[in-house]
Amino acid sequence: MADLLLRAATVVDGTGADRYRADVTVTDGRIAEISRAGKELTGRQVIDADGLVLAPGFIDMHAHSDLRLLLEPDHPSRITQGVTLEVLGQDGLSYAPVDDTTLAALRRQLAGWNGDPADDEFDWNWRTVAQYLDRLDAGAAVNTCYLVPHGTVRMLAMGWDNRPPTGPELARMSELVDRALAEGAVGMSTGLTYTPGMYAGTAELVALCTVVAARGGFHAPHQRSYGAGALEGYAEMVEISRRSGCPLHLTHATMNFGVNEGRAGQFLALVDAALADGVDLTLDSYPYLPGSTTLAALLPSWSTEGGPEATLARLADPAARERIRADVEERGSDGCHGVVTDWDTIQVSGVRHSALSAVVGRKVSELAAEQGRTGTEVFFGLLRADRLGTTILQHVGHEENVRAIMRHPAHTVGSDGLLVGARPHPRAWGTFPRYLARYGRELGVLTLEQAVARMTGRPARRLGLDRRGLIRPGHHADLVLFDPDTVRDTATFDRPRQPAEGIRHVLVNGVPALTDGEPTGDLAGRALRRGTDRKVRAVT
C-alpha cells in the first residue's frame, strides 16, 4: 500500500501534453504509480482530487529569497502559490562565496532586497557556497538551487574598482566560479546594471562563462539595459554564449520603458535567430507591468564605484550631486537603463528606517510636489536618509510586450519577488496563480498545459534536475493540486502579502507543505546541487 493516494486527479504532467484523468500514488517521497484506468490503487492516506489539477510543483526561476528562507523557512509566499523550488543567487549579487569584508558590504547593498538582520539575531556563519547550501539544507519549506553571483565574485577578487581585471584577478575570479560550481551551484548570474557587475566587459564575461560551461552550468544575466539599450544588451548576452559555449537563460526578459513599447517582436526575433544558430537559450518573465528594484539602482555607475560608503560620500558632495543630477535628468543614467528618469513612474515600496515609513506607497513626483522640490532632490534625500536601503516599484511595462514574450516556446516563469518592505511588489505572492488565472483562464494567452509546462518541465530541463519537474513514476513527489476554475492571485499593489486562492495541496519531496490551503510548517525542502554527472539533486 502506498503512503498517499491522489484519487481521480486531472493530471497536467509538465510536458505540455494534453491533460488526462488518473489515480497517482506516492511512496517514500516519490511518485510510485500512475493509473489512468483499470488498476485500483490504494494508499494509507487518500486525497480526493476529483475536479482538481495535479501538476508538478512550480519552479521559480528567479527568486530573491536568499536570506528570507533562512529567517522564515516556512516560506508562505511561495508554498501558497504551489512553488516547490526556487533559484537563488540572482542578478550577480548574493551572500556566497564571501569573506568578512565582502559580506559586510553585501549586507548593506542588499538590505533592500533581503533586509539585514543584526549579528545578535542571525548567525552569519557561512562563507563558501557549500556552507550556504548546508544552511538551506538544515530546513526550508521549498527546494533551492543556487547561482554563483558574478558581482560578489568580482568584489572578492578586485573590490569595487571600475576597470578590467588584471590577469591574476581574472584567474582568481575563474577559480572562485569553478569552486562554487564544484560545490553545487547550477550556474552563474550576472547583474550588469548593478555595481560592481556593471564594470565587467564582454571579454571578462566570456572567460567566466567558459568556466561555467565546462562544469555543465548556465549563465543567467540581468543584462546591461532593459530600456534604451535593451536589444543591444540582449545581443551581447547571446554573443557571450556563442563565444563561450555556455547555455544562456535570460532572466526577467522584458522590454520596458517608453522607448520599447511594441518592440517585443524585435527581441523575440533576436531570440529565434540565436536558437536557429544553435545557441542553447531560455528565458523567464513575470506576469506584471511594473518592475521592482532599489532606489540606489537608478544611480549612474560611476557614482557607486567603491561601494556603499563611497556612494554616500558622493551624495554629500555638491559637485558630485550635480553630475549625478545631469545623468539622471538629462543624459539618462546607465543605472536607469539609459533613459531619463520619470519620477512619476517611481513609487516607494519599502524603507530600511521606520522613521521614513510615511513615504511608502508614494511616488517621488508626489513627494516632490508636496515638498516644493524637484524629483531628483527628493531622490537624493531618500538615498541619504535611508542609507541606500529604499526599494521601489517602476511603472514602466507594456502589456503587449508581456503577452508576446510569455507566448514564446523558450519561456519559463520567474517571480523576481522581493519579500521585504511595507508594500513589496505583489509578484512575490501572486506570480504563479496569475499566469494560471489571468493569462490562462481569463485571457486565453496560454492554455493550462502551456502554462504548467512553463512552470515545471521546461525550467526543470534548463536546471538539469534529476527526476523532477514532470509527473512520472520514480520522480520526486514535488506536486501541487489546484482548482482550475478558482485558482487566482489575490495579492495587489495595495495589499501585496495575500495568499493565492484555489491552491489546495502542495507536496515537497512527498511531504505535505500545504494541506487544504493551509501551510503545514513542514520543512522538507532540500538544497539541490549539480554533481559531477551534471545532474542536479539533493545530497543524500
XYZ file of C-alpha atoms in Angstrom:
540
model
C 0.000 0.000 0.000
C 1.309 3.439 -0.968
C 1.846 6.236 1.541
C -0.561 8.542 -0.308
C -3.209 8.128 -2.993
C -4.347 11.109 -5.057
C -7.628 9.820 -6.427
C -9.267 10.891 -9.708
C -6.935 13.796 -10.438
C -6.757 15.674 -13.709
C -3.065 15.251 -14.486
C -1.196 18.013 -16.328
C 2.203 16.399 -16.409
C 4.561 19.293 -17.218
C 5.415 18.301 -20.785
C 2.734 20.409 -22.464
C 0.804 17.271 -23.459
C -2.960 17.075 -23.046
C -4.350 16.535 -19.567
C -5.692 13.150 -18.522
C -7.537 11.664 -15.563
C -5.675 9.270 -13.274
C -5.020 7.960 -9.786
C -1.488 8.700 -8.581
C 0.320 7.232 -5.592
C 3.303 8.497 -3.609
C 5.659 6.293 -1.592
C 8.894 7.255 0.171
C 8.832 10.747 -1.276
C 8.487 9.676 -4.909
C 5.693 9.123 -7.386
C 5.069 5.379 -7.297
C 2.300 4.575 -9.777
C 0.011 6.345 -12.226
C -3.195 4.536 -13.189
C -5.267 6.109 -15.948
C -7.903 3.391 -15.838
C -8.443 -0.125 -14.673
C -5.937 -0.831 -11.929
C -7.198 0.145 -8.498
C -4.549 1.864 -6.392
C -4.594 2.173 -2.612
C -2.925 4.387 -0.061
C -2.731 4.817 3.688
C -3.832 8.410 3.160
C -6.263 9.360 0.413
C -6.891 12.802 -1.103
C -9.990 13.117 -3.255
C -8.635 15.019 -6.264
C -11.792 14.897 -8.365
C -12.105 18.250 -10.160
C -8.565 19.277 -9.243
C -5.495 19.546 -11.448
C -2.418 17.616 -10.347
C 0.761 19.228 -11.660
C 4.444 19.063 -10.825
C 5.423 21.615 -8.201
C 6.098 25.016 -9.711
C 9.691 26.216 -10.202
C 10.536 29.875 -9.612
C 13.453 30.555 -11.936
C 14.226 33.975 -10.455
C 13.823 34.375 -6.702
C 15.334 36.743 -4.146
C 14.703 34.681 -1.009
C 18.397 34.195 -0.218
C 18.052 35.361 3.397
C 14.311 35.167 3.881
C 14.374 31.357 3.547
C 16.810 31.217 6.463
C 14.873 33.744 8.536
C 11.379 32.431 7.682
C 11.881 28.847 6.475
C 8.142 28.087 6.318
C 8.077 30.478 3.310
C 4.317 31.015 2.902
C 4.693 33.389 -0.065
C 5.830 30.540 -2.292
C 4.158 27.497 -0.756
C 0.715 29.114 -1.086
C 1.421 29.595 -4.832
C 2.362 25.958 -5.394
C 6.079 26.695 -5.713
C 8.307 23.807 -4.622
C 11.698 25.035 -5.923
C 13.384 28.439 -6.126
C 16.555 29.505 -7.940
C 18.587 31.872 -5.719
C 21.794 33.878 -6.185
C 20.268 36.148 -8.804
C 21.370 39.363 -10.536
C 25.042 38.859 -9.755
C 24.651 39.629 -6.040
C 24.206 37.233 -3.138
C 25.880 36.084 0.033
C 28.272 33.319 -1.072
C 31.147 32.997 -1.619
C 32.294 35.814 0.685
C 34.921 36.904 3.136
C 34.221 39.108 6.140
C 34.780 42.370 4.267
C 32.687 41.413 1.267
C 29.856 40.091 3.420
C 29.675 43.366 5.351
C 29.399 45.342 2.102
C 26.809 42.969 0.636
C 24.661 43.195 3.726
C 24.484 46.948 3.194
C 23.941 46.736 -0.539
C 21.243 44.053 -0.406
C 19.290 45.340 2.598
C 16.519 46.494 0.267
C 16.236 43.016 -1.252
C 16.564 40.823 1.839
C 16.827 43.007 4.929
C 19.895 42.984 7.152
C 19.363 41.067 10.394
C 21.709 42.007 13.217
C 24.515 39.706 14.322
C 22.771 39.015 17.641
C 19.582 37.985 15.792
C 21.040 35.892 12.995
C 24.023 33.592 12.552
C 26.091 34.626 9.525
C 28.274 31.547 9.909
C 28.892 30.596 6.249
C 31.492 31.864 3.798
C 31.519 29.316 0.952
C 28.757 28.204 -1.395
C 28.863 24.721 0.132
C 28.366 26.153 3.621
C 25.473 28.334 2.457
C 23.781 25.344 0.827
C 24.279 23.392 4.036
C 22.386 26.124 5.877
C 19.497 25.823 3.436
C 19.602 22.037 3.807
C 19.042 22.393 7.549
C 15.362 23.082 6.886
C 13.244 25.043 4.411
C 9.755 24.670 3.004
C 10.948 24.554 -0.625
C 13.829 23.095 -2.583
C 16.504 25.508 -3.771
C 19.163 25.861 -6.451
C 21.922 28.459 -6.350
C 23.681 30.556 -8.980
C 27.163 31.786 -8.138
C 26.865 35.610 -8.307
C 29.416 37.302 -10.553
C 29.304 40.670 -8.746
C 30.086 39.007 -5.437
C 32.966 37.091 -7.023
C 34.284 40.329 -8.543
C 34.223 42.004 -5.120
C 36.280 39.176 -3.681
C 38.853 39.341 -6.477
C 39.211 43.085 -7.087
C 36.898 45.085 -4.830
C 34.670 47.795 -6.309
C 37.061 49.108 -8.967
C 35.604 50.303 -12.261
C 38.187 48.740 -14.569
C 39.013 45.492 -16.350
C 40.606 42.794 -14.174
C 44.295 42.066 -14.334
C 45.386 38.590 -15.426
C 45.756 37.378 -11.819
C 42.403 38.917 -10.858
C 40.603 37.185 -13.712
C 42.319 33.930 -12.743
C 41.084 34.446 -9.184
C 37.518 35.026 -10.388
C 37.691 31.933 -12.563
C 38.903 29.915 -9.595
C 36.099 31.191 -7.380
C 33.437 30.440 -10.008
C 34.822 26.972 -10.634
C 34.920 26.177 -6.917
C 31.334 27.381 -6.440
C 30.150 25.153 -9.263
C 32.114 22.221 -7.828
C 30.315 22.842 -4.521
C 26.907 22.590 -6.186
C 25.973 25.887 -7.860
C 23.956 25.280 -11.032
C 25.319 28.239 -12.987
C 26.397 31.875 -12.731
C 24.291 35.012 -12.554
C 25.391 38.484 -13.577
C 23.940 41.864 -12.635
C 25.098 44.287 -15.309
C 23.181 47.333 -14.098
C 24.337 46.792 -10.506
C 27.750 47.536 -9.049
C 30.307 46.096 -9.328
C 28.981 43.728 -12.019
C 28.250 46.589 -14.407
C 32.000 47.291 -14.603
C 32.651 43.951 -16.320
C 33.410 43.917 -20.033
C 32.373 41.310 -22.554
C 35.760 39.575 -22.539
C 35.624 39.079 -18.759
C 32.163 37.538 -19.002
C 33.193 35.245 -21.860
C 36.129 33.971 -19.816
C 33.956 33.216 -16.778
C 31.148 31.693 -18.829
C 33.709 29.339 -20.354
C 34.381 28.080 -16.824
C 30.644 27.711 -16.205
C 30.151 25.759 -19.426
C 32.946 23.341 -18.525
C 31.029 22.426 -15.360
C 27.699 21.992 -17.161
C 26.159 25.191 -15.803
C 24.377 28.098 -17.486
C 24.622 31.901 -17.495
C 21.653 33.848 -16.093
C 22.261 37.545 -16.805
C 20.470 40.634 -15.625
C 21.756 42.328 -18.761
C 23.000 45.883 -19.249
C 19.750 47.590 -20.203
C 16.040 46.898 -20.320
C 15.439 50.406 -21.693
C 17.304 52.393 -24.323
C 19.906 49.706 -24.972
C 17.754 46.615 -24.456
C 18.264 44.954 -27.834
C 21.992 45.663 -27.795
C 22.204 44.223 -24.293
C 20.432 41.031 -25.285
C 22.624 40.721 -28.354
C 25.736 40.946 -26.150
C 24.448 38.124 -23.934
C 23.872 35.936 -26.987
C 27.375 36.720 -28.262
C 28.859 35.736 -24.886
C 27.028 32.414 -25.151
C 28.307 31.824 -28.685
C 31.912 32.603 -27.765
C 31.965 30.648 -24.507
C 29.709 27.722 -25.404
C 27.719 28.440 -22.235
C 23.935 27.901 -22.213
C 22.019 31.147 -21.718
C 18.965 31.878 -19.580
C 17.700 35.458 -19.946
C 16.271 36.400 -16.558
C 13.220 38.677 -16.228
C 13.265 39.078 -20.001
C 11.335 42.285 -20.529
C 11.164 45.195 -22.945
C 10.370 48.094 -20.630
C 10.232 51.899 -20.668
C 8.594 54.082 -23.303
C 11.344 53.519 -25.873
C 10.424 49.811 -26.096
C 6.655 49.941 -26.402
C 5.591 47.444 -29.054
C 9.132 46.135 -29.614
C 8.802 42.634 -28.136
C 8.783 41.242 -31.666
C 12.276 42.581 -32.293
C 13.536 40.953 -29.107
C 11.905 37.630 -29.982
C 13.351 37.750 -33.490
C 16.786 38.026 -31.869
C 15.941 35.028 -29.659
C 14.736 32.980 -32.630
C 17.857 33.796 -34.646
C 20.062 32.690 -31.754
C 18.143 29.437 -31.362
C 18.367 28.768 -35.086
C 22.116 29.330 -34.826
C 22.433 26.636 -32.158
C 22.535 28.803 -29.025
C 21.065 26.959 -26.023
C 18.718 29.717 -24.840
C 15.770 30.008 -22.472
C 14.210 32.966 -20.670
C 11.822 33.832 -17.866
C 9.409 36.651 -17.117
C 6.799 37.723 -14.577
C 3.146 38.489 -15.469
C 3.021 42.143 -14.369
C 3.831 45.522 -15.899
C 5.769 47.334 -13.120
C 9.260 46.265 -12.160
C 10.923 46.473 -8.757
C 14.423 47.266 -7.536
C 16.272 49.508 -5.110
C 16.195 53.291 -5.390
C 20.003 53.301 -5.392
C 19.986 51.189 -8.555
C 18.964 54.314 -10.507
C 22.322 55.977 -9.774
C 24.898 56.191 -12.570
C 27.617 53.568 -12.330
C 30.478 55.999 -11.766
C 28.795 57.309 -8.601
C 28.704 53.880 -6.940
C 32.316 52.895 -7.521
C 33.964 51.922 -4.242
C 30.849 50.617 -2.508
C 28.066 51.987 -0.297
C 30.166 54.330 1.857
C 31.835 55.878 -1.183
C 28.401 56.311 -2.767
C 27.037 58.101 0.295
C 30.098 60.355 0.361
C 29.385 61.419 -3.237
C 25.752 62.091 -2.360
C 27.012 64.515 0.319
C 29.248 66.344 -2.163
C 27.543 69.208 -4.123
C 29.721 68.805 -7.219
C 29.110 65.045 -7.385
C 25.386 65.544 -6.819
C 25.215 67.961 -9.745
C 26.928 65.447 -12.002
C 24.505 62.746 -10.851
C 21.569 65.116 -11.425
C 22.634 65.713 -15.009
C 22.917 61.966 -15.639
C 19.533 61.230 -14.099
C 17.568 64.183 -15.503
C 19.257 64.936 -18.826
C 21.523 62.211 -20.204
C 19.900 59.058 -18.864
C 21.661 57.142 -16.096
C 23.029 53.718 -17.006
C 21.552 52.615 -13.663
C 18.135 53.573 -15.073
C 18.760 51.636 -18.284
C 19.928 54.648 -20.274
C 16.650 56.574 -20.074
C 15.920 59.876 -18.353
C 14.206 59.109 -15.058
C 10.497 59.931 -14.955
C 9.746 60.474 -11.267
C 6.057 59.858 -11.897
C 6.929 56.175 -12.561
C 8.966 55.686 -9.354
C 6.943 54.589 -6.303
C 8.481 53.833 -2.913
C 7.683 50.264 -1.831
C 9.817 49.943 1.307
C 12.288 51.727 3.551
C 15.017 50.448 5.810
C 14.457 53.040 8.562
C 10.978 53.182 10.079
C 11.131 56.961 10.541
C 10.635 57.217 6.781
C 7.590 54.953 6.632
C 5.284 57.807 5.598
C 6.815 57.822 2.112
C 5.926 54.169 1.407
C 3.372 53.912 -1.374
C 4.084 57.438 -2.607
C 5.530 58.364 -5.969
C 8.644 60.505 -5.970
C 6.811 63.081 -8.105
C 4.083 63.372 -5.461
C 6.612 63.850 -2.671
C 8.406 66.465 -4.759
C 5.206 68.447 -5.344
C 4.312 68.367 -1.646
C 7.798 69.428 -0.557
C 8.333 72.075 -3.229
C 11.441 70.283 -4.503
C 12.464 68.546 -7.695
C 12.157 64.791 -8.018
C 15.929 64.455 -8.063
C 16.235 66.395 -4.805
C 13.749 64.006 -3.185
C 15.778 61.122 -4.665
C 18.973 62.416 -3.059
C 17.245 62.994 0.271
C 15.774 59.494 0.438
C 19.043 57.817 -0.508
C 20.925 59.646 2.229
C 18.266 59.373 4.936
C 17.672 55.664 4.312
C 21.354 54.859 3.774
C 20.594 53.390 0.316
C 18.036 50.941 1.754
C 14.913 52.163 -0.083
C 13.070 49.857 -2.504
C 10.835 50.992 -5.336
C 8.347 49.967 -7.978
C 8.976 51.185 -11.532
C 5.785 51.601 -13.548
C 7.386 51.151 -16.976
C 5.930 47.979 -18.525
C 3.791 47.331 -21.618
C 1.025 44.735 -21.727
C 1.532 43.750 -25.362
C 5.227 43.055 -24.693
C 4.426 40.963 -21.617
C 1.957 38.788 -23.556
C 4.189 38.337 -26.595
C 7.176 37.203 -24.525
C 5.196 34.693 -22.449
C 3.927 33.022 -25.625
C 7.439 32.148 -26.794
C 8.390 28.434 -26.596
C 11.638 29.266 -24.732
C 9.679 30.970 -21.944
C 9.679 29.923 -18.267
C 8.417 31.671 -15.134
C 10.313 33.708 -12.555
C 8.728 35.906 -9.912
C 11.683 38.243 -9.242
C 9.870 38.754 -5.954
C 11.241 40.760 -3.036
C 9.865 39.858 0.377
C 10.908 42.883 2.454
C 9.424 46.374 2.693
C 5.985 47.557 3.720
C 4.497 47.260 0.222
C 6.635 44.995 -1.953
C 5.676 44.042 -5.487
C 2.750 41.561 -5.398
C 4.612 39.247 -7.772
C 6.304 37.743 -4.695
C 2.940 36.255 -3.675
C 0.986 36.156 -6.931
C 3.102 35.290 -9.976
C 2.178 31.634 -10.492
C -1.584 31.765 -9.891
C -1.690 34.936 -12.019
C -0.348 33.023 -15.011
C -2.998 30.344 -14.484
C -5.886 32.743 -13.868
C -5.403 35.988 -15.787
C -3.259 34.803 -18.688
C -4.692 31.326 -18.861
C -8.326 31.016 -17.828
C -9.388 34.648 -18.368
C -7.422 35.902 -21.382
C -6.518 32.630 -23.102
C -2.950 33.745 -23.824
C -1.746 30.328 -22.615
C -3.567 27.023 -22.333
C -3.468 25.291 -18.986
C -0.984 22.756 -20.351
C 1.247 25.502 -21.765
C 1.236 27.469 -18.511
C 2.102 24.420 -16.420
C 4.935 23.388 -18.766
C 6.478 26.862 -18.387
C 6.375 26.461 -14.609
C 7.595 22.862 -14.360
C 9.067 20.646 -17.066
C 10.707 23.397 -19.086
C 12.608 25.024 -16.171
C 13.488 21.574 -14.779
C 15.168 20.785 -18.080
C 17.123 24.053 -18.016
C 18.306 23.357 -14.455
C 19.243 19.750 -15.205
C 17.087 18.450 -12.368
C 17.332 14.755 -11.646
C 13.819 13.248 -11.834
C 11.900 16.421 -11.023
C 9.568 18.697 -12.943
C 7.335 16.038 -14.521
C 4.698 13.628 -13.271
C 6.394 10.308 -13.906
C 6.868 7.154 -11.825
C 10.138 7.426 -9.911
C 10.182 11.226 -9.942
C 10.385 13.109 -6.659
C 6.937 13.957 -5.378
C 7.083 17.742 -5.691
C 3.406 18.177 -6.530
C 0.612 20.734 -6.477
C -3.149 20.187 -6.555
C -5.251 23.193 -7.559
C -8.768 24.037 -8.693
C -8.502 25.244 -12.302
C -11.800 27.130 -12.050
C -10.979 29.161 -8.942
C -7.188 29.452 -8.783
C -6.176 33.110 -8.807
C -3.799 35.632 -7.311
C -5.191 37.916 -4.608
C -2.028 39.929 -3.900
C -2.349 43.561 -5.033
C -0.095 46.604 -5.016
C -2.033 47.911 -2.007
C -2.155 44.529 -0.229
C 0.791 42.555 -1.620
C 1.077 39.813 1.007
C -2.123 37.932 0.196
C -2.027 34.176 -0.483
C -3.405 32.683 -3.670
C -6.834 31.131 -3.861
C -7.510 27.712 -5.328
C -4.162 26.087 -4.436
C -5.355 23.156 -2.320
C -2.384 20.850 -1.615
C 1.380 21.060 -2.081
C 3.894 18.259 -1.537
C 7.653 18.842 -1.312
C 9.658 15.634 -1.560
C 6.457 13.781 -0.738
C 5.822 15.732 2.480
C 2.717 17.945 2.770
C 3.719 21.615 2.777
C 0.156 22.867 2.162
C -2.985 20.964 3.155
C -6.467 22.232 2.313
C -4.950 25.603 1.501
C -3.080 25.982 4.797
C 0.700 25.749 5.249
C 1.711 22.803 7.412
C 5.050 24.177 8.605
C 6.900 21.070 7.442
C 10.397 21.857 6.154
C 11.126 19.082 3.667
C 12.902 21.228 1.078
C 16.461 20.427 0.105
C 19.346 22.357 -1.415
C 19.785 20.738 -4.831
C 23.374 20.675 -6.123
C 24.896 19.952 -9.508
C 27.023 16.807 -9.377
C 29.937 15.642 -11.460
C 27.450 13.909 -13.783
C 25.863 17.366 -14.333
C 22.570 16.256 -12.778
C 21.074 18.443 -10.044
C 19.932 16.566 -6.983
C 19.862 16.579 -3.197
C 22.958 15.332 -1.389
C 21.972 12.179 0.486
